[in-house]
JSON list of C-alpha atoms in Angstrom, two decimals:
[
{"chain": "H", "resi": 1, "resn": "ALA", "atom": "CA", "xyz": [0.00, 0.00, 0.00]},
{"chain": "H", "resi": 2, "resn": "LYS", "atom": "CA", "xyz": [1.62, 3.19, -1.14]},
{"chain": "H", "resi": 3, "resn": "GLY", "atom": "CA", "xyz": [0.02, 6.60, -1.37]},
{"chain": "H", "resi": 4, "resn": "ILE", "atom": "CA", "xyz": [-1.16, 9.63, 0.55]},
{"chain": "H", "resi": 5, "resn": "VAL", "atom": "CA", "xyz": [-4.33, 9.96, 2.60]},
{"chain": "H", "resi": 6, "resn": "VAL", "atom": "CA", "xyz": [-5.58, 13.45, 3.50]},
{"chain": "H", "resi": 7, "resn": "VAL", "atom": "CA", "xyz": [-8.24, 13.81, 6.17]},
{"chain": "H", "resi": 8, "resn": "SER", "atom": "CA", "xyz": [-10.00, 17.17, 6.67]},
{"chain": "H", "resi": 9, "resn": "LEU", "atom": "CA", "xyz": [-12.39, 18.13, 9.46]},
{"chain": "H", "resi": 10, "resn": "ASP", "atom": "CA", "xyz": [-13.50, 21.70, 10.27]},
{"chain": "H", "resi": 11, "resn": "ASN", "atom": "CA", "xyz": [-10.69, 23.33, 8.34]},
{"chain": "H", "resi": 12, "resn": "ARG", "atom": "CA", "xyz": [-8.11, 21.17, 10.00]},
{"chain": "H", "resi": 13, "resn": "SER", "atom": "CA", "xyz": [-6.38, 18.56, 8.00]},
{"chain": "H", "resi": 14, "resn": "ALA", "atom": "CA", "xyz": [-3.99, 15.74, 8.60]},
{"chain": "H", "resi": 15, "resn": "MET", "atom": "CA", "xyz": [-1.94, 13.94, 6.06]},
{"chain": "H", "resi": 16, "resn": "VAL", "atom": "CA", "xyz": [-0.70, 10.36, 6.29]},
{"chain": "H", "resi": 17, "resn": "GLU", "atom": "CA", "xyz": [1.72, 8.94, 3.78]},
{"chain": "H", "resi": 18, "resn": "LEU", "atom": "CA", "xyz": [1.53, 5.20, 3.30]},
{"chain": "H", "resi": 19, "resn": "VAL", "atom": "CA", "xyz": [4.81, 3.65, 2.23]},
{"chain": "H", "resi": 20, "resn": "SER", "atom": "CA", "xyz": [5.46, 0.05, 1.25]},
{"chain": "H", "resi": 21, "resn": "VAL", "atom": "CA", "xyz": [8.18, -1.90, 3.03]},
{"chain": "H", "resi": 22, "resn": "ASP", "atom": "CA", "xyz": [11.08, -2.62, 0.68]},
{"chain": "H", "resi": 23, "resn": "ILE", "atom": "CA", "xyz": [12.02, -6.23, 1.45]},
{"chain": "H", "resi": 24, "resn": "ALA", "atom": "CA", "xyz": [15.56, -5.66, 0.20]},
{"chain": "H", "resi": 25, "resn": "SER", "atom": "CA", "xyz": [16.15, -2.91, 2.78]},
{"chain": "H", "resi": 26, "resn": "ILE", "atom": "CA", "xyz": [15.11, -4.77, 5.93]},
{"chain": "H", "resi": 27, "resn": "GLY", "atom": "CA", "xyz": [17.03, -7.40, 7.82]},
{"chain": "H", "resi": 28, "resn": "ILE", "atom": "CA", "xyz": [15.79, -10.93, 7.25]},
{"chain": "H", "resi": 29, "resn": "THR", "atom": "CA", "xyz": [17.28, -13.77, 9.27]},
{"chain": "H", "resi": 30, "resn": "PRO", "atom": "CA", "xyz": [16.71, -17.51, 8.75]},
{"chain": "H", "resi": 31, "resn": "VAL", "atom": "CA", "xyz": [15.98, -19.40, 11.97]},
{"chain": "H", "resi": 32, "resn": "ILE", "atom": "CA", "xyz": [18.67, -22.10, 12.07]},
{"chain": "H", "resi": 33, "resn": "PRO", "atom": "CA", "xyz": [18.37, -25.00, 14.56]},
{"chain": "H", "resi": 34, "resn": "GLU", "atom": "CA", "xyz": [21.07, -25.46, 17.19]},
{"chain": "H", "resi": 35, "resn": "GLY", "atom": "CA", "xyz": [23.89, -27.35, 15.50]},
{"chain": "H", "resi": 36, "resn": "GLY", "atom": "CA", "xyz": [22.84, -26.02, 12.09]},
{"chain": "H", "resi": 37, "resn": "PHE", "atom": "CA", "xyz": [21.30, -27.85, 9.17]},
{"chain": "H", "resi": 38, "resn": "VAL", "atom": "CA", "xyz": [22.95, -31.18, 8.31]},
{"chain": "H", "resi": 39, "resn": "TYR", "atom": "CA", "xyz": [22.35, -33.13, 5.10]},
{"chain": "H", "resi": 40, "resn": "ASP", "atom": "CA", "xyz": [19.80, -35.93, 5.52]},
{"chain": "H", "resi": 41, "resn": "GLY", "atom": "CA", "xyz": [18.23, -36.01, 2.05]},
{"chain": "H", "resi": 42, "resn": "THR", "atom": "CA", "xyz": [15.28, -33.75, 2.97]},
{"chain": "H", "resi": 43, "resn": "GLU", "atom": "CA", "xyz": [14.51, -30.11, 2.12]},
{"chain": "H", "resi": 44, "resn": "LYS", "atom": "CA", "xyz": [15.59, -27.49, 4.64]},
{"chain": "H", "resi": 45, "resn": "THR", "atom": "CA", "xyz": [13.06, -24.64, 4.91]},
{"chain": "H", "resi": 46, "resn": "PRO", "atom": "CA", "xyz": [13.94, -22.38, 7.83]},
{"chain": "H", "resi": 47, "resn": "GLU", "atom": "CA", "xyz": [11.44, -19.91, 9.23]},
{"chain": "H", "resi": 48, "resn": "LEU", "atom": "CA", "xyz": [12.35, -16.29, 8.58]},
{"chain": "H", "resi": 49, "resn": "THR", "atom": "CA", "xyz": [12.36, -13.35, 10.99]},
{"chain": "H", "resi": 50, "resn": "PHE", "atom": "CA", "xyz": [11.97, -9.79, 9.71]},
{"chain": "H", "resi": 51, "resn": "ASP", "atom": "CA", "xyz": [13.64, -6.80, 11.35]},
{"chain": "H", "resi": 52, "resn": "THR", "atom": "CA", "xyz": [10.77, -4.34, 10.85]},
{"chain": "H", "resi": 53, "resn": "ASP", "atom": "CA", "xyz": [8.00, -2.84, 12.95]},
{"chain": "H", "resi": 54, "resn": "GLU", "atom": "CA", "xyz": [5.52, -3.70, 10.20]},
{"chain": "H", "resi": 55, "resn": "LYS", "atom": "CA", "xyz": [3.91, -7.12, 10.72]},
{"chain": "H", "resi": 56, "resn": "LEU", "atom": "CA", "xyz": [4.37, -9.03, 7.50]},
{"chain": "H", "resi": 57, "resn": "VAL", "atom": "CA", "xyz": [2.31, -12.12, 6.71]},
{"chain": "H", "resi": 58, "resn": "GLU", "atom": "CA", "xyz": [3.56, -14.87, 4.40]},
{"chain": "H", "resi": 59, "resn": "GLY", "atom": "CA", "xyz": [1.15, -15.43, 1.55]},
{"chain": "H", "resi": 60, "resn": "GLU", "atom": "CA", "xyz": [-0.43, -11.96, 1.95]},
{"chain": "H", "resi": 61, "resn": "ASP", "atom": "CA", "xyz": [2.61, -9.68, 1.92]},
{"chain": "H", "resi": 62, "resn": "TYR", "atom": "CA", "xyz": [5.33, -11.95, 0.55]},
{"chain": "H", "resi": 63, "resn": "THR", "atom": "CA", "xyz": [6.09, -15.45, -0.71]},
{"chain": "H", "resi": 64, "resn": "VAL", "atom": "CA", "xyz": [9.14, -17.61, -0.04]},
{"chain": "H", "resi": 65, "resn": "SER", "atom": "CA", "xyz": [10.77, -20.11, -2.38]},
{"chain": "H", "resi": 66, "resn": "PHE", "atom": "CA", "xyz": [13.95, -22.11, -1.82]},
{"chain": "H", "resi": 67, "resn": "ILE", "atom": "CA", "xyz": [16.75, -23.27, -4.10]},
{"chain": "H", "resi": 68, "resn": "ASN", "atom": "CA", "xyz": [19.58, -25.77, -3.44]},
{"chain": "H", "resi": 69, "resn": "ASN", "atom": "CA", "xyz": [18.02, -26.61, -0.07]},
{"chain": "H", "resi": 70, "resn": "VAL", "atom": "CA", "xyz": [18.54, -30.39, -0.01]},
{"chain": "H", "resi": 71, "resn": "SER", "atom": "CA", "xyz": [22.23, -31.10, -0.63]},
{"chain": "H", "resi": 72, "resn": "ALA", "atom": "CA", "xyz": [25.19, -29.96, 1.47]},
{"chain": "H", "resi": 73, "resn": "GLY", "atom": "CA", "xyz": [26.40, -26.48, 0.55]},
{"chain": "H", "resi": 74, "resn": "VAL", "atom": "CA", "xyz": [24.86, -23.03, 0.32]},
{"chain": "H", "resi": 75, "resn": "ALA", "atom": "CA", "xyz": [21.06, -22.86, 0.04]},
{"chain": "H", "resi": 76, "resn": "SER", "atom": "CA", "xyz": [18.93, -19.78, -0.62]},
{"chain": "H", "resi": 77, "resn": "ALA", "atom": "CA", "xyz": [15.54, -18.46, 0.45]},
{"chain": "H", "resi": 78, "resn": "ILE", "atom": "CA", "xyz": [14.02, -16.04, -2.08]},
{"chain": "H", "resi": 79, "resn": "ILE", "atom": "CA", "xyz": [11.53, -13.64, -0.50]},
{"chain": "H", "resi": 80, "resn": "THR", "atom": "CA", "xyz": [9.29, -11.88, -3.03]},
{"chain": "H", "resi": 81, "resn": "ALA", "atom": "CA", "xyz": [6.66, -9.24, -2.32]},
{"chain": "H", "resi": 82, "resn": "THR", "atom": "CA", "xyz": [3.10, -10.04, -3.38]},
{"chain": "H", "resi": 83, "resn": "GLN", "atom": "CA", "xyz": [1.29, -7.62, -5.67]},
{"chain": "H", "resi": 84, "resn": "ASP", "atom": "CA", "xyz": [-1.30, -6.43, -3.14]},
{"chain": "H", "resi": 85, "resn": "GLY", "atom": "CA", "xyz": [0.72, -6.73, 0.09]},
{"chain": "H", "resi": 86, "resn": "LYS", "atom": "CA", "xyz": [2.57, -4.25, 2.28]},
{"chain": "H", "resi": 87, "resn": "CYS", "atom": "CA", "xyz": [5.90, -4.98, 0.60]},
{"chain": "H", "resi": 88, "resn": "VAL", "atom": "CA", "xyz": [7.77, -4.31, -2.56]},
{"chain": "H", "resi": 89, "resn": "GLY", "atom": "CA", "xyz": [10.89, -5.93, -3.96]},
{"chain": "H", "resi": 90, "resn": "THR", "atom": "CA", "xyz": [12.78, -9.17, -3.54]},
{"chain": "H", "resi": 91, "resn": "SER", "atom": "CA", "xyz": [15.50, -10.38, -1.21]},
{"chain": "H", "resi": 92, "resn": "VAL", "atom": "CA", "xyz": [17.73, -13.46, -1.23]},
{"chain": "H", "resi": 93, "resn": "ILE", "atom": "CA", "xyz": [18.92, -14.92, 2.07]},
{"chain": "H", "resi": 94, "resn": "ASN", "atom": "CA", "xyz": [21.59, -17.65, 2.09]},
{"chain": "H", "resi": 95, "resn": "PHE", "atom": "CA", "xyz": [22.09, -20.38, 4.66]},
{"chain": "H", "resi": 96, "resn": "THR", "atom": "CA", "xyz": [24.36, -23.42, 4.89]},
{"chain": "H", "resi": 97, "resn": "ILE", "atom": "CA", "xyz": [23.64, -27.14, 4.92]},
{"chain": "H", "resi": 98, "resn": "GLU", "atom": "CA", "xyz": [26.59, -29.07, 6.34]},
{"chain": "H", "resi": 99, "resn": "ALA", "atom": "CA", "xyz": [27.77, -32.44, 5.03]},
{"chain": "H", "resi": 100, "resn": "CYS", "atom": "CA", "xyz": [26.75, -35.41, 7.18]},
{"chain": "H", "resi": 101, "resn": "ASP", "atom": "CA", "xyz": [29.55, -37.02, 9.20]},
{"chain": "H", "resi": 102, "resn": "ILE", "atom": "CA", "xyz": [29.92, -40.74, 8.42]},
{"chain": "H", "resi": 103, "resn": "SER", "atom": "CA", "xyz": [32.16, -41.54, 11.38]},
{"chain": "H", "resi": 104, "resn": "SER", "atom": "CA", "xyz": [29.21, -43.26, 13.10]},
{"chain": "H", "resi": 105, "resn": "ALA", "atom": "CA", "xyz": [28.11, -45.19, 9.99]},
{"chain": "H", "resi": 106, "resn": "THR", "atom": "CA", "xyz": [27.93, -48.97, 9.92]},
{"chain": "H", "resi": 107, "resn": "LEU", "atom": "CA", "xyz": [30.54, -50.62, 7.73]},
{"chain": "H", "resi": 108, "resn": "GLU", "atom": "CA", "xyz": [30.02, -54.20, 6.58]},
{"chain": "H", "resi": 109, "resn": "VAL", "atom": "CA", "xyz": [32.65, -56.12, 4.62]},
{"chain": "H", "resi": 110, "resn": "GLY", "atom": "CA", "xyz": [31.58, -59.24, 2.76]},
{"chain": "H", "resi": 111, "resn": "PHE", "atom": "CA", "xyz": [32.96, -61.25, -0.13]},
{"chain": "H", "resi": 112, "resn": "ASP", "atom": "CA", "xyz": [31.57, -61.76, -3.63]},
{"chain": "H", "resi": 113, "resn": "GLY", "atom": "CA", "xyz": [31.71, -64.94, -5.76]},
{"chain": "H", "resi": 114, "resn": "LYS", "atom": "CA", "xyz": [35.36, -64.28, -6.60]},
{"chain": "H", "resi": 115, "resn": "ASN", "atom": "CA", "xyz": [36.05, -63.84, -2.89]},
{"chain": "H", "resi": 116, "resn": "ASP", "atom": "CA", "xyz": [36.78, -60.12, -3.39]},
{"chain": "H", "resi": 117, "resn": "PRO", "atom": "CA", "xyz": [35.88, -57.80, -0.50]},
{"chain": "H", "resi": 118, "resn": "GLN", "atom": "CA", "xyz": [32.57, -55.96, -0.96]},
{"chain": "H", "resi": 119, "resn": "VAL", "atom": "CA", "xyz": [31.78, -52.94, 1.20]},
{"chain": "H", "resi": 120, "resn": "LYS", "atom": "CA", "xyz": [28.35, -51.78, 2.41]},
{"chain": "H", "resi": 121, "resn": "VAL", "atom": "CA", "xyz": [28.04, -48.48, 4.31]},
{"chain": "H", "resi": 122, "resn": "THR", "atom": "CA", "xyz": [24.79, -47.54, 6.06]},
{"chain": "H", "resi": 123, "resn": "LEU", "atom": "CA", "xyz": [23.91, -44.54, 8.14]},
{"chain": "H", "resi": 124, "resn": "GLY", "atom": "CA", "xyz": [20.65, -45.18, 9.94]},
{"chain": "H", "resi": 125, "resn": "GLU", "atom": "CA", "xyz": [18.18, -46.28, 7.26]},
{"chain": "H", "resi": 126, "resn": "LEU", "atom": "CA", "xyz": [20.24, -44.74, 4.46]},
{"chain": "H", "resi": 127, "resn": "GLU", "atom": "CA", "xyz": [22.53, -46.97, 2.37]},
{"chain": "H", "resi": 128, "resn": "LEU", "atom": "CA", "xyz": [25.39, -44.90, 0.97]},
{"chain": "H", "resi": 129, "resn": "ILE", "atom": "CA", "xyz": [26.60, -45.28, -2.61]},
{"chain": "H", "resi": 130, "resn": "GLU", "atom": "CA", "xyz": [30.28, -45.84, -3.40]},
{"chain": "H", "resi": 131, "resn": "GLY", "atom": "CA", "xyz": [31.69, -43.13, -5.67]},
{"chain": "H", "resi": 132, "resn": "LYS", "atom": "CA", "xyz": [28.83, -40.74, -4.89]},
{"chain": "H", "resi": 133, "resn": "ASP", "atom": "CA", "xyz": [28.79, -40.70, -1.08]},
{"chain": "H", "resi": 134, "resn": "TYR", "atom": "CA", "xyz": [32.15, -42.24, -0.22]},
{"chain": "H", "resi": 135, "resn": "THR", "atom": "CA", "xyz": [35.41, -43.63, -1.56]},
{"chain": "H", "resi": 136, "resn": "VAL", "atom": "CA", "xyz": [36.95, -46.98, -0.62]},
{"chain": "H", "resi": 137, "resn": "ASN", "atom": "CA", "xyz": [40.61, -47.81, -0.14]},
{"chain": "H", "resi": 138, "resn": "ILE", "atom": "CA", "xyz": [41.59, -51.37, 0.82]},
{"chain": "H", "resi": 139, "resn": "THR", "atom": "CA", "xyz": [45.13, -52.03, 2.01]},
{"chain": "H", "resi": 140, "resn": "TYR", "atom": "CA", "xyz": [46.41, -55.62, 2.32]},
{"chain": "H", "resi": 141, "resn": "SER", "atom": "CA", "xyz": [49.09, -56.83, 4.70]},
{"chain": "H", "resi": 142, "resn": "GLY", "atom": "CA", "xyz": [52.35, -58.18, 3.30]},
{"chain": "H", "resi": 143, "resn": "ASP", "atom": "CA", "xyz": [51.33, -61.79, 3.95]},
{"chain": "H", "resi": 144, "resn": "GLY", "atom": "CA", "xyz": [47.91, -61.24, 2.35]},
{"chain": "H", "resi": 145, "resn": "MET", "atom": "CA", "xyz": [46.07, -62.50, 5.43]},
{"chain": "H", "resi": 146, "resn": "LYS", "atom": "CA", "xyz": [44.77, -59.16, 6.75]},
{"chain": "H", "resi": 147, "resn": "ALA", "atom": "CA", "xyz": [43.29, -56.04, 5.22]},
{"chain": "H", "resi": 148, "resn": "ILE", "atom": "CA", "xyz": [42.10, -52.61, 6.27]},
{"chain": "H", "resi": 149, "resn": "VAL", "atom": "CA", "xyz": [39.10, -50.94, 4.62]},
{"chain": "H", "resi": 150, "resn": "ASN", "atom": "CA", "xyz": [39.20, -47.13, 4.73]},
{"chain": "H", "resi": 151, "resn": "ILE", "atom": "CA", "xyz": [36.02, -45.20, 3.86]},
{"chain": "H", "resi": 152, "resn": "THR", "atom": "CA", "xyz": [36.12, -41.42, 3.24]},
{"chain": "H", "resi": 153, "resn": "GLY", "atom": "CA", "xyz": [32.94, -39.38, 2.86]},
{"chain": "H", "resi": 154, "resn": "ILE", "atom": "CA", "xyz": [32.48, -37.26, -0.30]},
{"chain": "H", "resi": 155, "resn": "GLY", "atom": "CA", "xyz": [29.68, -35.05, -1.67]},
{"chain": "H", "resi": 156, "resn": "ASN", "atom": "CA", "xyz": [26.98, -34.78, 0.98]},
{"chain": "H", "resi": 157, "resn": "PHE", "atom": "CA", "xyz": [29.12, -36.77, 3.43]},
{"chain": "H", "resi": 158, "resn": "LYS", "atom": "CA", "xyz": [32.32, -36.06, 5.30]},
{"chain": "H", "resi": 159, "resn": "GLY", "atom": "CA", "xyz": [34.50, -37.96, 7.74]},
{"chain": "H", "resi": 160, "resn": "PHE", "atom": "CA", "xyz": [36.33, -41.22, 7.81]},
{"chain": "H", "resi": 161, "resn": "ILE", "atom": "CA", "xyz": [35.76, -44.79, 9.05]},
{"chain": "H", "resi": 162, "resn": "SER", "atom": "CA", "xyz": [38.07, -47.77, 8.98]},
{"chain": "H", "resi": 163, "resn": "GLN", "atom": "CA", "xyz": [37.75, -51.48, 9.67]},
{"chain": "H", "resi": 164, "resn": "LYS", "atom": "CA", "xyz": [40.35, -54.26, 9.87]},
{"chain": "H", "resi": 165, "resn": "PHE", "atom": "CA", "xyz": [39.49, -57.78, 8.85]},
{"chain": "H", "resi": 166, "resn": "ASP", "atom": "CA", "xyz": [41.19, -61.11, 8.45]},
{"chain": "H", "resi": 167, "resn": "LEU", "atom": "CA", "xyz": [41.27, -62.92, 5.12]},
{"chain": "H", "resi": 168, "resn": "ASP", "atom": "CA", "xyz": [41.02, -66.67, 5.10]},
{"chain": "H", "resi": 169, "resn": "GLN", "atom": "CA", "xyz": [43.50, -69.02, 3.41]},
{"chain": "H", "resi": 170, "resn": "ASN", "atom": "CA", "xyz": [41.09, -69.59, 0.48]},
{"chain": "H", "resi": 171, "resn": "TYR", "atom": "CA", "xyz": [41.11, -65.87, -0.37]},
{"chain": "H", "resi": 172, "resn": "THR", "atom": "CA", "xyz": [44.91, -65.80, -0.53]},
{"chain": "H", "resi": 173, "resn": "LEU", "atom": "CA", "xyz": [45.16, -69.01, -2.61]},
{"chain": "H", "resi": 174, "resn": "ILE", "atom": "CA", "xyz": [42.43, -67.94, -5.04]},
{"chain": "H", "resi": 175, "resn": "HIS", "atom": "CA", "xyz": [44.05, -64.56, -5.65]},
{"chain": "H", "resi": 176, "resn": "GLN", "atom": "CA", "xyz": [47.53, -66.00, -6.03]},
{"chain": "H", "resi": 177, "resn": "SER", "atom": "CA", "xyz": [46.10, -68.44, -8.57]},
{"chain": "H", "resi": 178, "resn": "LEU", "atom": "CA", "xyz": [44.27, -65.65, -10.44]},
{"chain": "H", "resi": 179, "resn": "LEU", "atom": "CA", "xyz": [47.43, -63.55, -10.55]},
{"chain": "H", "resi": 180, "resn": "LEU", "atom": "CA", "xyz": [49.42, -66.48, -11.96]},
{"chain": "H", "resi": 181, "resn": "GLN", "atom": "CA", "xyz": [46.71, -67.07, -14.60]},
{"chain": "H", "resi": 182, "resn": "GLN", "atom": "CA", "xyz": [46.79, -63.40, -15.60]},
{"chain": "H", "resi": 183, "resn": "LEU", "atom": "CA", "xyz": [50.59, -63.43, -15.87]},
{"chain": "H", "resi": 184, "resn": "TRP", "atom": "CA", "xyz": [50.46, -66.64, -17.93]},
{"chain": "H", "resi": 185, "resn": "LEU", "atom": "CA", "xyz": [48.03, -64.98, -20.41]},
{"chain": "H", "resi": 186, "resn": "PHE", "atom": "CA", "xyz": [50.55, -62.19, -21.11]}
]
């Protein structure tokens, strides 16, 4: 609402100027939970507080849309004035979504049909995907009887987990045999 209202009574007059609130000129703060937002695969839509004496109502005075508000990184809230509200303009407010720490994830190591180690990483109900959510590095001992699996979070995940495991005699014999077969083919 922008304009001028003039009221006159018995030769006395008063003038009131109505001015719209420019969204870009007021302070807008996203309400961030204690500990911040952490990636969990869901949209983050913080409430917004406005640093103005004018009471603004979402849907009547302004609308809010979000971009990049699921994955770890910088997300944005776009606040846009409605046509018939008390506001004018647009404002963009950024907030951060932190990567999820995998240090408390569950790491399972199994073996496939060739007796090669296969890694499964779960965090709660979420099964992480190798190459997208984490990288794998397997280091074998000199005698080939032990190994260490190192998992490092990437993308929406951060942190590190490691697990040692023993390899049985069959694993060592099968792989020595496969290596000899591969050398024989060359």
